[in-house]
Amino acid sequence: MSNYTERVLKMVKDRNPGEVEFHQAVEEVLESLNPVFEKHPEYEENGILERLVEPERQIIFRVPWVDDQGQTQVNRGFRIEFNSALGPYKGGLRFHPSVYTGIVKFLGFEQIFKNALTGRPIGGGKGGSDFDPKGKSDQEVMRFCQSFMTELARHIGDKTDVPAGDIGVGGREIGYLFGQYKRIKNRYEAGVLTGKGLDWGGSLVRTEATGYGLVYILEEMLKENDLSLNDKKVVISGSGNVAIYANEKVTQLGAKVVAMSDSSGYLYDETGIDLELIKEIKEVNRGRIKEYLEEYPEAEYSEDYSDIWSIDCDIALPCATQNEMDAVGAQKLIDNGVIAIGEGANMPLTSDAVKLVKDNGVFFIPGKAANAGGVATSAIEMTQNAMFDEWTFDKVDQELQKIMVNIYKNASKVAAKYGLKGDLAAGANIAGFLKVANAMLDQGVV
Ligand code: NDP
Ligand code: 2IT
């Protein structure tokens, strides 16, 4: 690392003690920016990095609500408004018991660069709560969402900060959040949230967008290297929004998904996973992936979900959560001859795993590029809301495909320009950084 990046990384670690995921995300980006600072001293002269690693605003609030037994519960709510150089803060809300400042900040930091890569005018932010939606009734989830929004509403707006979903936040939660926002503000401000229902301002393809986008960029990368998805064996971790639609698209394009997982275990079906059944179990019934065995007793199930990477495959798509693939998992994939790994989740590979994968010549698409289709389609939803318009499925899907292909081309081009040909992770970091840093230079020290 150069003096500049080393100094800023040390400052981040000293100033944000214990926020290990945030440190990891910052280190990964700063490491790849060294060639930029060698060529462009103006970023250091203007304190761009020092400003970039400090969120513009951090909001932490109490979320009190009453459960079905009449007991008062208290959760913690977060919204980190990280960077608005390119547009209103944009990024999802995560409801999961593991959520704390370090997680929300790592996600918000990643979001700045990812959003820049989409080419849309959106800044970076992220939020969430340590609330666990698992096992809660719809009424409990509604009361929690209403309490959460009662505080959040004063901080967001269609030109200020536009949340969406992430782990534990899907269509149901966005509906409750939107209803409460509208009630508090007395404004039908459709563009304040994305991932809305299709009858009230949502966009076609937003549900599918992250998973489809992941497969579109994967397909482009394979095509550029004279490969295709046809007959490839694929392992996908997770069975939530991203995993399900990654499976759907990769299957449509001729590949076969043999394994999926949830936080209790993984499923292996060598004949190809029956995705309609997974949708029924996870999307409709909010159940456990293990229930698959009731219809397919010949499929295999293991409670060690991290061992999913021991399954022989050509392509691995981690689509569950951060640091879900470590060096042990990556080594198993390499030993089995994996060709490509695409990060559907945010930071699913540990730093050691990324290094191993790159050193062994596996094609690697980093999350900032690979899962940008979700937020890109959120931006398309905002466009439709601003126009009082509704686009067709094909129109949004084509736009999404164009964006993903552009991200691939842009990240590859920038990597080559900085002497790092083939390193898409560095290319994505540098391309995203340059766009945001130049906007920050233009806008002065703010
Ligand atoms: P969902 O809540 O729909 O699904 C999450 C899936 O991951 C579930 O199968 C869940 O299992 C599993 N999972 C969650 N936490 C863990 C854990 N600690 N260990 C093992 N498995 C776990 O979330 P999404 O599909 O929306 O998000 C998945 C990833 O994709 C996240 O990293 C998110 O940040 C990222 N992402 C999401 C986007 C979106 O548009 N939704 C956009 C870009 C990135 P279980 O059912 O047991 O909880
Ligand atoms: O990580 C992400 O990009 C998301 N969860 C989607 C954010 C969004 O605003 O659509």
Coordinates of C-alpha atoms and ligand atoms in Angstrom, one line a residue:
M1 CA 0.0 0.0 0.0
S2 CA 1.1 3.6 -0.6
N3 CA 1.6 6.0 2.4
Y4 CA -1.7 7.6 1.6
T5 CA -3.9 4.5 1.6
E6 CA -2.0 3.0 4.6
R7 CA -2.5 6.2 6.6
V8 CA -6.2 6.4 5.8
L9 CA -6.7 2.7 6.5
K10 CA -5.1 3.1 9.9
M11 CA -7.3 6.1 10.6
V12 CA -10.4 4.1 9.7
K13 CA -9.4 1.2 12.1
D14 CA -8.5 3.6 14.9
R15 CA -11.7 5.7 14.6
N16 CA -14.1 2.8 14.1
P17 CA -12.9 0.1 16.6
G18 CA -14.4 -3.3 16.4
E19 CA -16.2 -2.7 13.1
V20 CA -14.4 -5.5 11.4
E21 CA -16.6 -5.9 8.3
F22 CA -16.2 -2.1 7.6
H23 CA -12.4 -2.4 8.0
Q24 CA -12.4 -5.3 5.5
A25 CA -14.5 -3.5 2.9
V26 CA -12.4 -0.3 3.1
E27 CA -9.1 -2.3 3.0
E28 CA -10.2 -4.2 -0.1
V29 CA -11.0 -0.9 -2.0
L30 CA -8.0 1.1 -0.8
E31 CA -5.6 -1.7 -1.8
S32 CA -6.7 -1.5 -5.4
L33 CA -6.6 2.3 -5.6
N34 CA -2.8 2.7 -5.2
P35 CA -2.1 3.0 -9.0
V36 CA -4.7 5.8 -9.1
F37 CA -2.9 7.9 -6.5
E38 CA 0.4 7.4 -8.2
K39 CA -1.0 9.1 -11.3
H40 CA -3.3 11.6 -9.6
P41 CA -2.0 13.5 -6.6
E42 CA -5.0 15.8 -6.7
Y43 CA -7.1 13.3 -4.8
E44 CA -4.7 13.2 -1.9
E45 CA -4.3 17.0 -2.0
N46 CA -8.0 17.4 -1.6
G47 CA -8.5 14.8 1.1
I48 CA -10.8 12.7 -1.1
L49 CA -10.1 9.4 0.7
E50 CA -10.4 10.9 4.2
R51 CA -13.8 12.2 3.3
L52 CA -14.9 9.1 1.4
V53 CA -14.4 6.8 4.4
E54 CA -16.4 9.0 6.8
P55 CA -20.2 8.8 6.3
E56 CA -21.9 12.1 5.7
R57 CA -24.4 11.2 8.3
Q58 CA -25.1 8.3 10.7
I59 CA -28.4 7.8 12.3
I60 CA -29.0 5.3 15.1
F61 CA -32.4 5.1 16.7
R62 CA -34.6 3.2 19.1
V63 CA -37.4 1.1 17.6
P64 CA -39.9 0.1 20.3
W65 CA -42.8 -2.2 19.4
V66 CA -45.3 -4.5 21.1
D67 CA -45.2 -8.3 20.3
D68 CA -48.3 -10.6 20.0
Q69 CA -48.0 -11.4 23.7
G70 CA -48.3 -7.7 24.7
Q71 CA -44.6 -7.5 25.6
T72 CA -42.7 -4.4 24.7
Q73 CA -39.6 -5.1 22.5
V74 CA -36.8 -2.7 21.7
N75 CA -34.6 -3.0 18.6
R76 CA -32.0 -0.7 17.2
G77 CA -32.5 1.0 13.8
F78 CA -29.7 2.4 11.6
R79 CA -29.4 4.5 8.5
I80 CA -25.9 5.4 7.3
E81 CA -26.1 8.2 4.6
F82 CA -22.6 7.6 3.2
N83 CA -22.1 9.7 0.1
S84 CA -24.3 11.9 -2.0
A85 CA -21.8 13.1 -4.6
L86 CA -23.7 11.4 -7.4
G87 CA -27.3 11.6 -6.2
P88 CA -29.6 10.9 -3.3
Y89 CA -28.4 8.3 -0.9
K90 CA -29.5 4.9 -2.2
G91 CA -29.3 1.4 -0.7
G92 CA -31.2 -1.3 1.0
L93 CA -32.4 -2.0 4.6
R94 CA -31.3 -5.2 6.2
F95 CA -33.3 -6.8 9.1
H96 CA -31.1 -9.5 10.7
P97 CA -30.0 -10.1 14.3
S98 CA -26.3 -9.7 13.3
V99 CA -26.9 -6.1 12.1
Y100 CA -24.7 -3.5 13.9
T101 CA -22.8 -0.4 12.8
G102 CA -19.9 -2.4 11.3
I103 CA -22.3 -4.3 9.0
V104 CA -24.3 -1.3 7.9
K105 CA -21.1 0.8 7.3
F106 CA -19.5 -2.0 5.2
L107 CA -22.6 -2.3 3.1
G108 CA -23.0 1.5 2.8
F109 CA -19.4 1.9 1.7
E110 CA -19.7 -0.8 -1.0
Q111 CA -22.9 0.8 -2.2
I112 CA -21.1 4.1 -3.1
F113 CA -19.0 2.3 -5.7
K114 CA -21.6 -0.1 -6.9
N115 CA -24.1 2.7 -7.5
A116 CA -21.5 4.7 -9.3
L117 CA -20.9 1.7 -11.6
T118 CA -24.5 1.5 -12.6
G119 CA -24.2 4.8 -14.4
R120 CA -27.3 6.1 -12.7
P121 CA -27.4 9.3 -10.5
I122 CA -27.5 7.7 -7.1
G123 CA -25.3 8.2 -4.0
G124 CA -24.6 5.5 -1.5
G125 CA -26.4 4.6 1.8
K126 CA -27.6 1.6 3.8
G127 CA -29.7 0.9 6.8
G128 CA -31.4 -1.8 8.8
S129 CA -32.1 -3.2 12.2
D130 CA -31.1 -6.1 14.5
F131 CA -34.8 -7.1 14.3
D132 CA -35.2 -10.8 13.3
P133 CA -38.2 -11.3 11.1
K134 CA -37.9 -15.1 11.5
G135 CA -40.8 -16.6 13.4
K136 CA -42.6 -13.3 13.7
S137 CA -46.3 -12.9 12.7
D138 CA -47.3 -10.5 9.9
Q139 CA -48.8 -8.3 12.6
E140 CA -45.5 -8.1 14.5
V141 CA -43.6 -7.4 11.3
M142 CA -46.1 -4.6 10.5
R143 CA -45.9 -3.0 14.0
F144 CA -42.1 -3.2 13.8
C145 CA -41.9 -1.6 10.3
Q146 CA -44.3 1.2 11.4
S147 CA -42.2 2.0 14.4
F148 CA -39.0 1.9 12.4
M149 CA -40.5 4.2 9.7
T150 CA -41.9 6.6 12.4
E151 CA -38.3 7.7 13.0
L152 CA -36.8 7.0 9.6
A153 CA -39.4 9.2 7.8
R154 CA -37.8 12.4 9.0
H155 CA -34.5 11.5 7.4
I156 CA -35.5 10.2 3.9
G157 CA -37.2 11.5 0.8
D158 CA -37.3 10.8 -2.9
K159 CA -34.6 13.4 -3.5
T160 CA -32.8 12.8 -0.2
D161 CA -32.4 9.1 0.6
V162 CA -34.2 6.2 -1.0
P163 CA -34.1 2.9 0.9
A164 CA -35.0 -0.6 -0.6
G165 CA -34.8 -4.2 0.5
D166 CA -31.8 -6.4 1.5
I167 CA -31.6 -9.5 3.8
G168 CA -34.9 -9.9 5.7
V169 CA -36.6 -7.0 3.8
G170 CA -38.8 -7.9 0.8
G171 CA -42.1 -6.8 -0.7
R172 CA -44.0 -7.3 2.6
E173 CA -41.8 -5.1 4.6
I174 CA -41.5 -2.4 1.9
G175 CA -45.3 -2.3 1.8
Y176 CA -45.6 -1.6 5.6
L177 CA -42.8 0.9 5.5
F178 CA -44.3 2.8 2.6
G179 CA -47.8 2.9 4.2
Q180 CA -46.4 4.4 7.3
Y181 CA -44.3 7.0 5.4
K182 CA -47.3 8.1 3.4
R183 CA -49.4 8.4 6.6
I184 CA -46.7 10.5 8.4
K185 CA -45.9 12.8 5.4
N186 CA -49.4 13.0 3.8
R187 CA -47.6 12.7 0.4
Y188 CA -47.8 9.9 -2.1
E189 CA -44.1 10.1 -2.7
A190 CA -43.6 6.9 -4.7
G191 CA -39.9 7.4 -5.3
V192 CA -39.0 7.4 -1.6
L193 CA -38.7 3.6 -1.5
T194 CA -38.0 1.0 -4.2
G195 CA -39.1 -2.6 -4.4
K196 CA -42.7 -1.5 -4.1
G197 CA -45.7 -3.6 -5.1
L198 CA -46.5 -3.7 -8.9
D199 CA -49.9 -2.0 -8.4
W200 CA -48.6 0.9 -6.4
G201 CA -45.4 2.2 -8.0
G202 CA -43.1 -0.8 -8.1
S203 CA -41.2 -1.8 -11.3
L204 CA -41.4 -5.0 -13.2
V205 CA -38.1 -6.9 -13.0
R206 CA -37.1 -5.4 -9.6
T207 CA -37.9 -8.7 -7.9
E208 CA -35.7 -10.6 -10.3
A209 CA -33.1 -7.9 -11.0
T210 CA -30.2 -8.8 -8.7
G211 CA -30.2 -12.5 -9.6
Y212 CA -30.8 -11.9 -13.3
G213 CA -28.2 -9.1 -13.4
L214 CA -25.7 -11.4 -11.8
V215 CA -26.2 -14.0 -14.6
Y216 CA -26.2 -11.3 -17.3
I217 CA -22.7 -10.1 -16.3
L218 CA -21.5 -13.7 -15.8
E219 CA -22.7 -14.6 -19.3
E220 CA -20.9 -11.5 -20.8
M221 CA -17.7 -12.5 -19.0
L222 CA -17.9 -16.0 -20.2
K223 CA -18.7 -14.9 -23.8
E224 CA -15.7 -12.6 -23.8
N225 CA -13.6 -15.6 -23.0
D226 CA -15.2 -17.9 -25.6
L227 CA -17.2 -19.8 -22.9
S228 CA -20.9 -20.2 -22.3
L229 CA -23.4 -21.2 -19.6
N230 CA -24.6 -24.1 -21.6
D231 CA -24.4 -27.4 -19.6
K232 CA -22.5 -25.8 -16.8
K233 CA -23.0 -27.2 -13.3
V234 CA -23.8 -24.4 -10.8
V235 CA -23.8 -24.2 -7.0
I236 CA -25.7 -21.2 -5.5
S237 CA -25.7 -20.5 -1.8
G238 CA -28.7 -19.0 -0.1
S239 CA -32.4 -19.4 -1.2
G240 CA -33.6 -15.8 -0.8
N241 CA -34.4 -13.2 -3.4
V242 CA -30.9 -13.1 -5.1
A243 CA -30.3 -16.9 -5.0
I244 CA -33.8 -17.8 -6.4
Y245 CA -33.6 -15.4 -9.4
A246 CA -30.0 -16.3 -10.2
N247 CA -31.1 -19.9 -10.3
E248 CA -34.0 -19.0 -12.6
K249 CA -31.9 -17.1 -15.2
V250 CA -28.9 -19.4 -15.2
T251 CA -31.3 -22.3 -15.8
Q252 CA -33.0 -20.5 -18.6
L253 CA -29.6 -20.0 -20.2
G254 CA -28.8 -23.8 -20.2
A255 CA -27.0 -24.4 -17.0
K256 CA -28.0 -26.8 -14.2
V257 CA -28.2 -25.7 -10.5
V258 CA -27.4 -28.7 -8.3
A259 CA -27.2 -27.1 -4.8
M260 CA -28.8 -24.3 -2.8
S261 CA -28.8 -23.5 1.0
D262 CA -30.3 -21.5 3.8
S263 CA -28.8 -20.6 7.2
S264 CA -29.7 -24.1 8.5
G265 CA -28.0 -26.2 5.8
Y266 CA -27.6 -27.0 2.2
L267 CA -29.4 -29.2 -0.3
Y268 CA -27.8 -31.2 -3.1
D269 CA -29.9 -32.5 -6.0
E270 CA -27.8 -33.9 -8.8
T271 CA -30.7 -34.0 -11.1
G272 CA -31.1 -30.2 -10.8
I273 CA -32.9 -28.3 -8.1
D274 CA -36.7 -27.9 -8.6
L275 CA -36.9 -24.1 -8.4
E276 CA -40.7 -23.9 -8.3
L277 CA -40.6 -26.0 -5.1
I278 CA -37.9 -23.8 -3.6
K279 CA -40.1 -20.7 -4.4
E280 CA -43.1 -22.4 -2.7
I281 CA -41.0 -23.2 0.4
K282 CA -39.1 -20.0 0.8
E283 CA -41.2 -17.2 -0.9
V284 CA -44.7 -18.4 -0.1
N285 CA -44.4 -20.4 3.1
R286 CA -41.3 -18.7 4.6
G287 CA -40.1 -22.2 5.5
R288 CA -36.8 -24.1 5.7
I289 CA -35.0 -25.5 2.6
K290 CA -34.9 -28.9 4.3
E291 CA -38.6 -29.3 3.5
Y292 CA -37.5 -30.0 -0.1
L293 CA -36.8 -33.6 1.0
E294 CA -40.5 -34.2 1.7
E295 CA -41.0 -34.2 -2.1
Y296 CA -37.5 -35.3 -3.2
P297 CA -36.3 -37.8 -0.6
E298 CA -33.4 -38.9 -2.9
A299 CA -31.9 -35.3 -2.6
E300 CA -29.1 -34.9 0.0
Y301 CA -29.2 -32.4 2.9
S302 CA -26.4 -31.4 5.2
E303 CA -26.6 -29.1 8.2
D304 CA -23.1 -27.7 7.6
Y305 CA -24.1 -24.9 5.2
S306 CA -20.6 -23.7 4.7
D307 CA -19.6 -27.0 3.2
I308 CA -21.7 -26.3 0.1
W309 CA -18.4 -25.3 -1.6
S310 CA -17.2 -28.9 -1.5
I311 CA -19.7 -29.8 -4.2
D312 CA -18.1 -30.3 -7.6
C313 CA -19.2 -27.5 -10.0
D314 CA -18.1 -25.2 -12.9
I315 CA -19.6 -22.0 -11.5
A316 CA -20.2 -20.9 -7.9
L317 CA -22.5 -18.1 -7.0
P318 CA -22.5 -17.1 -3.3
C319 CA -25.8 -15.3 -2.8
A320 CA -26.4 -15.5 1.0
T321 CA -24.3 -13.2 3.2
Q322 CA -20.9 -11.7 3.9
N323 CA -17.8 -13.9 4.5
E324 CA -19.8 -17.1 3.7
M325 CA -16.9 -18.4 1.6
D326 CA -13.5 -18.6 3.3
A327 CA -10.1 -19.9 2.0
V328 CA -11.1 -23.5 2.9
G329 CA -14.3 -23.3 0.8
A330 CA -12.5 -21.5 -2.1
Q331 CA -9.7 -24.2 -2.1
K332 CA -12.3 -26.9 -2.4
L333 CA -13.9 -25.2 -5.4
I334 CA -10.4 -24.7 -7.0
D335 CA -9.6 -28.4 -6.4
N336 CA -12.8 -29.3 -8.2
G337 CA -11.9 -27.2 -11.2
V338 CA -14.3 -24.3 -10.7
I339 CA -14.2 -21.9 -13.7
A340 CA -15.9 -18.8 -12.4
I341 CA -17.2 -17.3 -9.1
G342 CA -19.7 -14.4 -9.1
E343 CA -20.6 -12.5 -5.9
G344 CA -24.4 -12.3 -5.7
A345 CA -24.1 -11.3 -2.1
N346 CA -22.2 -8.4 -0.7
M347 CA -18.6 -9.4 0.2
P348 CA -19.4 -13.1 0.5
L349 CA -15.7 -14.1 0.0
T350 CA -13.2 -13.4 2.8
S351 CA -10.1 -11.5 1.8
D352 CA -8.1 -14.8 1.9
A353 CA -10.6 -16.5 -0.4
V354 CA -10.5 -13.7 -2.9
K355 CA -6.7 -13.8 -3.0
L356 CA -6.7 -17.6 -3.5
V357 CA -9.3 -17.4 -6.3
K358 CA -7.4 -14.7 -8.1
D359 CA -4.0 -16.5 -7.7
N360 CA -5.5 -19.6 -9.2
G361 CA -6.8 -17.9 -12.3
V362 CA -10.5 -18.4 -11.5
F363 CA -12.7 -15.8 -13.2
F364 CA -14.0 -13.6 -10.4
I365 CA -16.8 -11.0 -10.6
P366 CA -16.8 -8.9 -7.4
G367 CA -20.1 -8.0 -5.7
K368 CA -19.9 -4.3 -6.6
A369 CA -20.2 -5.3 -10.2
A370 CA -22.0 -8.7 -10.0
N371 CA -25.0 -7.7 -7.8
A372 CA -25.4 -4.1 -9.1
G373 CA -28.5 -5.1 -11.1
G374 CA -30.7 -4.8 -8.1
V375 CA -29.9 -1.2 -7.3
A376 CA -29.7 -0.4 -11.0
T377 CA -33.3 -1.6 -11.4
S378 CA -34.2 0.4 -8.3
A379 CA -33.0 3.5 -10.1
I380 CA -35.1 2.5 -13.1
E381 CA -38.1 2.3 -10.7
M382 CA -37.3 5.8 -9.5
T383 CA -37.2 7.0 -13.1
Q384 CA -40.7 5.5 -13.7
N385 CA -42.0 7.1 -10.5
A386 CA -40.6 10.5 -11.5
M387 CA -42.3 10.1 -14.9
F388 CA -45.6 8.8 -13.6
D389 CA -45.0 5.9 -15.9
E390 CA -44.9 2.1 -16.0
W391 CA -42.5 0.3 -18.3
T392 CA -43.0 -3.2 -19.7
F393 CA -41.1 -6.2 -18.4
D394 CA -39.1 -6.4 -21.6
K395 CA -38.1 -2.7 -21.5
V396 CA -36.8 -2.9 -18.0
D397 CA -35.1 -6.3 -18.6
Q398 CA -33.3 -4.9 -21.7
E399 CA -32.2 -1.9 -19.8
L400 CA -30.9 -4.1 -17.0
Q401 CA -28.9 -6.3 -19.5
K402 CA -27.4 -3.2 -21.1
I403 CA -26.3 -1.9 -17.7
M404 CA -24.7 -5.2 -16.7
V405 CA -22.8 -5.5 -20.0
N406 CA -21.6 -1.9 -19.6
I407 CA -20.4 -2.6 -16.0
Y408 CA -18.4 -5.5 -17.3
K409 CA -16.9 -3.6 -20.2
N410 CA -16.1 -0.5 -18.0
A411 CA -14.5 -2.5 -15.2
S412 CA -12.4 -4.5 -17.6
K413 CA -11.3 -1.5 -19.6
V414 CA -10.3 0.5 -16.4
A415 CA -8.4 -2.6 -15.0
A416 CA -6.4 -2.8 -18.3
K417 CA -5.8 0.9 -18.3
Y418 CA -4.2 0.7 -14.8
G419 CA -2.0 -2.3 -15.8
L420 CA -4.3 -4.9 -14.0
K421 CA -5.8 -6.6 -17.1
G422 CA -8.4 -9.3 -16.1
D423 CA -8.7 -8.0 -12.5
L424 CA -12.3 -7.1 -12.5
A425 CA -12.3 -6.4 -8.7
A426 CA -9.6 -3.7 -9.1
G427 CA -11.3 -2.4 -12.3
A428 CA -14.7 -2.1 -10.5
N429 CA -13.1 -0.3 -7.5
I430 CA -11.1 2.1 -9.6
A431 CA -14.0 2.9 -12.0
G432 CA -16.4 3.5 -9.2
F433 CA -13.9 5.5 -7.2
L434 CA -13.0 7.8 -10.2
K435 CA -16.6 8.7 -10.8
V436 CA -17.3 9.6 -7.2
A437 CA -13.9 11.2 -6.5
N438 CA -14.2 13.5 -9.6
A439 CA -17.7 14.6 -8.5
M440 CA -16.4 15.3 -5.0
L441 CA -13.5 17.4 -6.5
D442 CA -16.0 19.4 -8.6
Q443 CA -18.3 20.0 -5.6
G444 CA -15.6 21.4 -3.2
V445 CA -14.8 20.4 0.3
V446 CA -18.3 19.4 1.6
Ligands
NDP1 P1 -33.0 -12.7 1.6 O1 -33.3 -12.4 3.0 O2 -34.0 -12.8 0.6 O3 -32.2 -14.2 1.6 C1 -31.0 -14.4 2.3 C2 -30.6 -15.8 2.1 O4 -29.3 -16.0 2.7 C3 -31.5 -16.8 2.8 O5 -31.5 -18.0 2.2 C4 -30.9 -16.9 4.2 O6 -31.2 -18.1 4.9 C5 -29.4 -16.9 3.8 N1 -28.6 -16.3 4.9 C6 -28.7 -15.1 5.5 N2 -27.9 -14.9 6.4 C7 -27.2 -16.1 6.5 C8 -26.1 -16.5 7.3 N3 -25.7 -15.7 8.3 N4 -25.6 -17.7 7.1 C9 -26.1 -18.5 6.1 N5 -27.1 -18.1 5.3 C10 -27.6 -16.9 5.5 O7 -31.8 -11.7 1.1 P2 -31.3 -11.4 -0.3 O8 -31.4 -12.5 -1.2 O9 -32.0 -10.1 -0.7 O10 -29.8 -11.0 -0.1 C11 -28.8 -11.9 -0.2 C12 -27.4 -11.2 -0.4 O11 -27.5 -10.4 -1.5 C13 -27.0 -10.3 0.8 O12 -25.7 -10.2 0.9 C14 -27.5 -8.9 0.2 O13 -26.8 -7.8 0.8 C15 -27.1 -9.1 -1.3 N6 -27.8 -8.2 -2.2 C16 -29.2 -8.2 -2.3 C17 -29.8 -7.4 -3.2 C18 -31.3 -7.3 -3.3 O14 -31.8 -6.7 -4.2 N7 -32.1 -8.0 -2.5 C19 -29.0 -6.5 -4.1 C20 -27.6 -6.7 -4.0 C21 -27.1 -7.5 -3.1 P3 -32.4 -18.1 5.9 O15 -33.6 -18.3 5.0 O16 -32.1 -19.3 6.7 O17 -32.4 -16.8 6.6
2IT2 O1 -27.0 -4.3 -1.8 C1 -27.8 -3.8 -2.6 O2 -27.4 -3.3 -3.6 C2 -29.3 -3.8 -2.3 N1 -29.7 -4.4 -1.3 C3 -30.2 -3.2 -3.2 C4 -30.3 -1.7 -2.9 C5 -31.4 -0.9 -3.7 O3 -31.5 0.3 -3.3 O4 -32.1 -1.5 -4.5

